[in-house]
Structures are given as structure tokens and as C-alpha cells.
Amino acid sequence: EAGVAQSPRYKIIEKRQSVAFWCNPISGHATLYWYQQILGQGPKLLIQFQNNGVVDDSQLPKDRFSAERLKGVDSTLKIQPAKLEDSAVYLCASSRDRGGYGEQFFGPGTRLTVL
Amino acid sequence: RKEVEQDPGPFNVPEGATVAFNCTYSNSASQSFFWYRQDCRKEPKLLMSVYSSGNEDGRFTAQLNRASQYISLLIRDSKLSDSATYLCVVNSGTYKYIFGTGTRLKVLA
């Protein structure tokens, strides 16, 4: 089966610009996650969707970050405006179950550099 | 106290050595536990789930100690290809996963 797809793979922007990332999860997976991974740290959950509803967005900086999952499939994560500290890898993952109990499958990530 | 804590390492071990990593968690209601492996500049991939009775997969053994709230990963007969970061993942007691910062392993020839 096809894995989790993400695009773009790399993005370089200047601070205060906007950027958007796209994720296509594994077909049939109900739960989709966006993580931020800063160099040397573990992934930090930004937002979790079950189908097209938000399950958890408690760590999403809502003044600048937004995410949506239309029709319970693809998802986009947007940063507007970007700050230097947003430089990180943004990982999308999906799982078959509602989250917390089964395997997560990760996409290759988008490496964001904010100058 | 962090919800999930790991020794970041790095652990530098010779080929053939046995190495063990521990991971402590703070939420006693956590119900599922995992070890993921992350190669440099790659995405995390599931190495193994950790079951209450402990489980083994080839050279890898995972154990859970609920009383002391930690999980462990033992790698026997280390190979060069085992060099990676090992991420401890714990469910938050509900539907959310919490990742540790990862332990870096380097196996030396």
C-alpha cells in the first residue's frame, strides 16, 4: 500500500512570509497527525484529526498556525506569518485507529527553513 | 517533569555489544508504549510495540515496568545498521502519543 505523502519536501522562506504544507494519509486511515520536530528533539504533536474533526490542537500556536482536513482525507498545515523559531521538520502521520493505541505511519516530512 | 524522558546519549558501542535504553513516563494512566527508530534525516518508523509481559523480536527485547513507570529496549549483538535515534513513545492515557527526545546510538566498527 502507498505510504503517507507530503509536499513540498523542502521549503526556504523569509520571516513574516506564509507557507503551506500538504499531506495525503494512507487510504482508509481515520486519524491524521501533524508534528513539529526541531533538530535534536522528538516530534511534538501540533494537531490531530479524526476523520475531518479536530481531536487535539492544544499545542498548535493558533495565532499563526492553522490546519484543515477537508473530507476526512488530505490535510494542509499553514503558517502565517512565519518566525525564525518555526524552522523545523513538519511530519504528517496517519493511523488506522482513533489514536493512542496503534502504529502511526509517518510521511517523509517537510524541512522548513525560515531566514 | 517531562511526560516522557530519555537519556539523549549518544551511546557509542562496538559491533557485537549489548546496549540498553530506558525511558520513563509520568502518566500512570498510560496504556500503550512503543519504540520507534529514526534514521538521520528520515521519518520515524515503528520498531516494536511494548507489551505488559515483555516482547522480543530477533535481537531486540522490550520490557515494561508499570510500578516504576519505565520501558526499556535491549539490543543484542549490535550491528552497524542499528546506528540511529531510538524514540520512546507513550500514549497520554487517552488518544494522544507523547514522544521522548530520543536516544542516539552509534555502533562502531
mmCIF file of N, CA, C and O in Angstrom, chain B residues 2-50:
data_model
loop_
_atom_site.group_PDB
_atom_site.id
_atom_site.type_symbol
_atom_site.label_atom_id
_atom_site.label_comp_id
_atom_site.label_asym_id
_atom_site.label_seq_id
_atom_site.Cartn_x
_atom_site.Cartn_y
_atom_site.Cartn_z
ATOM 1 N N LYS B 2 9.105 16.228 32.573
ATOM 2 C CA LYS B 2 8.583 15.920 31.248
ATOM 3 C C LYS B 2 7.724 14.674 31.297
ATOM 4 O O LYS B 2 7.940 13.776 32.117
ATOM 5 N N GLU B 3 6.754 14.601 30.396
ATOM 6 C CA GLU B 3 5.876 13.435 30.371
ATOM 7 C C GLU B 3 6.610 12.161 29.995
ATOM 8 O O GLU B 3 6.278 11.073 30.479
ATOM 9 N N VAL B 4 7.578 12.293 29.077
ATOM 10 C CA VAL B 4 8.372 11.141 28.650
ATOM 11 C C VAL B 4 9.835 11.575 28.627
ATOM 12 O O VAL B 4 10.163 12.586 27.990
ATOM 13 N N GLU B 5 10.690 10.852 29.320
ATOM 14 C CA GLU B 5 12.096 11.234 29.391
ATOM 15 C C GLU B 5 13.007 10.108 28.940
ATOM 16 O O GLU B 5 12.799 8.938 29.321
ATOM 17 N N GLN B 6 13.987 10.494 28.151
ATOM 18 C CA GLN B 6 15.001 9.549 27.685
ATOM 19 C C GLN B 6 16.372 10.186 27.853
ATOM 20 O O GLN B 6 16.511 11.402 27.771
ATOM 21 N N ASP B 7 17.373 9.337 28.040
ATOM 22 C CA ASP B 7 18.766 9.787 28.014
ATOM 23 C C ASP B 7 19.118 10.039 26.552
ATOM 24 O O ASP B 7 19.029 9.131 25.740
ATOM 25 N N PRO B 8 19.490 11.283 26.198
ATOM 26 C CA PRO B 8 19.729 11.575 24.780
ATOM 27 C C PRO B 8 20.965 10.904 24.193
ATOM 28 O O PRO B 8 21.103 10.816 22.973
ATOM 29 N N GLY B 9 21.877 10.411 25.081
ATOM 30 C CA GLY B 9 23.099 9.796 24.576
ATOM 31 C C GLY B 9 24.063 10.870 24.093
ATOM 32 O O GLY B 9 24.053 11.985 24.611
ATOM 33 N N PRO B 10 24.952 10.602 23.130
ATOM 34 C CA PRO B 10 24.948 9.367 22.334
ATOM 35 C C PRO B 10 25.575 8.187 23.065
ATOM 36 O O PRO B 10 26.405 8.362 23.929
ATOM 37 N N PHE B 11 25.085 7.011 22.703
ATOM 38 C CA PHE B 11 25.683 5.770 23.156
ATOM 39 C C PHE B 11 26.571 5.282 22.014
ATOM 40 O O PHE B 11 26.075 5.022 20.922
ATOM 41 N N ASN B 12 27.865 5.217 22.272
ATOM 42 C CA ASN B 12 28.812 4.696 21.279
ATOM 43 C C ASN B 12 29.237 3.309 21.728
ATOM 44 O O ASN B 12 29.844 3.168 22.790
ATOM 45 N N VAL B 13 28.893 2.289 20.950
ATOM 46 C CA VAL B 13 29.196 0.915 21.346
ATOM 47 C C VAL B 13 29.874 0.194 20.197
ATOM 48 O O VAL B 13 29.624 0.504 19.023
ATOM 49 N N PRO B 14 30.715 -0.794 20.491
ATOM 50 C CA PRO B 14 31.352 -1.562 19.410
ATOM 51 C C PRO B 14 30.374 -2.580 18.835
ATOM 52 O O PRO B 14 29.403 -2.999 19.503
ATOM 53 N N GLU B 15 30.611 -2.964 17.616
ATOM 54 C CA GLU B 15 29.818 -4.031 16.990
ATOM 55 C C GLU B 15 29.813 -5.254 17.889
ATOM 56 O O GLU B 15 30.831 -5.612 18.486
ATOM 57 N N GLY B 16 28.651 -5.894 17.982
ATOM 58 C CA GLY B 16 28.553 -7.102 18.779
ATOM 59 C C GLY B 16 28.182 -6.859 20.233
ATOM 60 O O GLY B 16 27.855 -7.804 20.954
ATOM 61 N N ALA B 17 28.218 -5.607 20.665
ATOM 62 C CA ALA B 17 27.900 -5.291 22.060
ATOM 63 C C ALA B 17 26.389 -5.357 22.307
ATOM 64 O O ALA B 17 25.582 -5.326 21.381
ATOM 65 N N THR B 18 26.058 -5.458 23.575
ATOM 66 C CA THR B 18 24.666 -5.358 24.007
ATOM 67 C C THR B 18 24.469 -3.973 24.619
ATOM 68 O O THR B 18 25.296 -3.504 25.397
ATOM 69 N N VAL B 19 23.379 -3.321 24.244
ATOM 70 C CA VAL B 19 23.118 -1.973 24.752
ATOM 71 C C VAL B 19 21.654 -1.878 25.174
ATOM 72 O O VAL B 19 20.789 -2.539 24.590
ATOM 73 N N ALA B 20 21.411 -1.115 26.222
ATOM 74 C CA ALA B 20 20.046 -0.975 26.739
ATOM 75 C C ALA B 20 19.712 0.497 26.927
ATOM 76 O O ALA B 20 20.548 1.285 27.384
ATOM 77 N N PHE B 21 18.478 0.840 26.575
ATOM 78 C CA PHE B 21 17.972 2.198 26.772
ATOM 79 C C PHE B 21 16.761 2.126 27.688
ATOM 80 O O PHE B 21 15.947 1.210 27.574
ATOM 81 N N ASN B 22 16.631 3.128 28.530
ATOM 82 C CA ASN B 22 15.439 3.239 29.362
ATOM 83 C C ASN B 22 14.675 4.497 29.001
ATOM 84 O O ASN B 22 15.236 5.469 28.479
ATOM 85 N N CYS B 23 13.396 4.479 29.318
ATOM 86 C CA CYS B 23 12.535 5.619 29.085
ATOM 87 C C CYS B 23 11.530 5.674 30.231
ATOM 88 O O CYS B 23 10.881 4.667 30.523
ATOM 89 N N THR B 24 11.428 6.815 30.893
ATOM 90 C CA THR B 24 10.463 6.939 31.988
ATOM 91 C C THR B 24 9.284 7.796 31.540
ATOM 92 O O THR B 24 9.426 8.686 30.698
ATOM 93 N N TYR B 25 8.119 7.505 32.095
ATOM 94 C CA TYR B 25 6.921 8.281 31.764
ATOM 95 C C TYR B 25 6.214 8.683 33.048
ATOM 96 O O TYR B 25 6.322 8.011 34.069
ATOM 97 N N SER B 26 5.493 9.797 32.978
ATOM 98 C CA SER B 26 4.923 10.360 34.203
ATOM 99 C C SER B 26 3.447 10.017 34.417
ATOM 100 O O SER B 26 2.970 10.050 35.557
ATOM 101 N N ASN B 27 2.739 9.687 33.350
ATOM 102 C CA ASN B 27 1.295 9.455 33.470
ATOM 103 C C ASN B 27 1.009 7.982 33.744
ATOM 104 O O ASN B 27 1.156 7.141 32.866
ATOM 105 N N SER B 28 0.596 7.696 34.955
ATOM 106 C CA SER B 28 0.361 6.302 35.336
ATOM 107 C C SER B 28 -0.817 5.691 34.584
ATOM 108 O O SER B 28 -0.990 4.478 34.591
ATOM 109 N N ALA B 29 -1.629 6.531 33.941
ATOM 110 C CA ALA B 29 -2.777 6.021 33.182
ATOM 111 C C ALA B 29 -2.394 5.617 31.761
ATOM 112 O O ALA B 29 -3.248 5.132 31.014
ATOM 113 N N SER B 30 -1.156 5.796 31.376
ATOM 114 C CA SER B 30 -0.719 5.432 30.020
ATOM 115 C C SER B 30 -0.954 3.947 29.791
ATOM 116 O O SER B 30 -0.707 3.122 30.675
ATOM 117 N N GLN B 31 -1.412 3.636 28.581
ATOM 118 C CA GLN B 31 -1.792 2.257 28.309
ATOM 119 C C GLN B 31 -1.043 1.607 27.164
ATOM 120 O O GLN B 31 -1.052 0.382 27.050
ATOM 121 N N SER B 32 -0.447 2.385 26.298
ATOM 122 C CA SER B 32 0.285 1.770 25.193
ATOM 123 C C SER B 32 1.643 2.435 25.034
ATOM 124 O O SER B 32 1.799 3.631 25.296
ATOM 125 N N PHE B 33 2.599 1.622 24.620
ATOM 126 C CA PHE B 33 4.002 2.015 24.630
ATOM 127 C C PHE B 33 4.690 1.473 23.382
ATOM 128 O O PHE B 33 4.385 0.351 22.938
ATOM 129 N N PHE B 34 5.576 2.266 22.845
ATOM 130 C CA PHE B 34 6.221 1.893 21.588
ATOM 131 C C PHE B 34 7.679 2.348 21.583
ATOM 132 O O PHE B 34 8.037 3.328 22.244
ATOM 133 N N TRP B 35 8.472 1.672 20.780
ATOM 134 C CA TRP B 35 9.788 2.171 20.396
ATOM 135 C C TRP B 35 9.765 2.400 18.889
ATOM 136 O O TRP B 35 9.391 1.502 18.124
ATOM 137 N N TYR B 36 10.165 3.619 18.492
ATOM 138 C CA TYR B 36 10.312 3.945 17.086
ATOM 139 C C TYR B 36 11.793 4.170 16.814
ATOM 140 O O TYR B 36 12.547 4.612 17.688
ATOM 141 N N ARG B 37 12.171 3.914 15.580
ATOM 142 C CA ARG B 37 13.540 4.163 15.154
ATOM 143 C C ARG B 37 13.507 5.296 14.133
ATOM 144 O O ARG B 37 12.643 5.333 13.247
ATOM 145 N N GLN B 38 14.475 6.220 14.264
ATOM 146 C CA GLN B 38 14.567 7.311 13.302
ATOM 147 C C GLN B 38 15.993 7.425 12.808
ATOM 148 O O GLN B 38 16.904 7.734 13.583
ATOM 149 N N ASP B 39 16.191 7.171 11.522
ATOM 150 C CA ASP B 39 17.491 7.363 10.906
ATOM 151 C C ASP B 39 17.684 8.843 10.587
ATOM 152 O O ASP B 39 16.714 9.606 10.469
ATOM 153 N N CYS B 40 18.956 9.231 10.428
ATOM 154 C CA CYS B 40 19.281 10.638 10.208
ATOM 155 C C CYS B 40 18.529 11.182 8.993
ATOM 156 O O CYS B 40 18.560 10.588 7.903
ATOM 157 N N ARG B 41 17.808 12.268 9.201
ATOM 158 C CA ARG B 41 17.070 12.970 8.158
ATOM 159 C C ARG B 41 15.969 12.110 7.521
ATOM 160 O O ARG B 41 15.584 12.327 6.374
ATOM 161 N N LYS B 42 15.480 11.151 8.281
ATOM 162 C CA LYS B 42 14.372 10.316 7.822
ATOM 163 C C LYS B 42 13.221 10.407 8.818
ATOM 164 O O LYS B 42 13.368 10.964 9.895
ATOM 165 N N GLU B 43 12.077 9.832 8.437
ATOM 166 C CA GLU B 43 10.932 9.839 9.334
ATOM 167 C C GLU B 43 11.022 8.699 10.342
ATOM 168 O O GLU B 43 11.674 7.682 10.084
ATOM 169 N N PRO B 44 10.353 8.827 11.476
ATOM 170 C CA PRO B 44 10.311 7.732 12.452
ATOM 171 C C PRO B 44 9.560 6.528 11.884
ATOM 172 O O PRO B 44 8.578 6.689 11.155
ATOM 173 N N LYS B 45 10.011 5.332 12.265
ATOM 174 C CA LYS B 45 9.316 4.102 11.877
ATOM 175 C C LYS B 45 9.205 3.206 13.098
ATOM 176 O O LYS B 45 10.120 3.135 13.915
ATOM 177 N N LEU B 46 8.066 2.522 13.192
ATOM 178 C CA LEU B 46 7.842 1.657 14.347
ATOM 179 C C LEU B 46 8.868 0.535 14.384
ATOM 180 O O LEU B 46 9.055 -0.199 13.416
ATOM 181 N N LEU B 47 9.533 0.404 15.524
ATOM 182 C CA LEU B 47 10.446 -0.714 15.753
ATOM 183 C C LEU B 47 9.676 -1.853 16.421
ATOM 184 O O LEU B 47 9.682 -2.980 15.947
ATOM 185 N N MET B 48 9.031 -1.539 17.531
ATOM 186 C CA MET B 48 8.200 -2.531 18.188
ATOM 187 C C MET B 48 7.278 -1.892 19.212
ATOM 188 O O MET B 48 7.599 -0.851 19.778
ATOM 189 N N SER B 49 6.140 -2.533 19.391
ATOM 190 C CA SER B 49 5.255 -2.153 20.481
ATOM 191 C C SER B 49 5.776 -2.827 21.743
ATOM 192 O O SER B 49 6.520 -3.811 21.667
ATOM 193 N N VAL B 50 5.397 -2.306 22.893
ATOM 194 C CA VAL B 50 5.855 -2.881 24.157
ATOM 195 C C VAL B 50 4.648 -3.412 24.895
ATOM 196 O O VAL B 50 3.725 -2.655 25.214
#
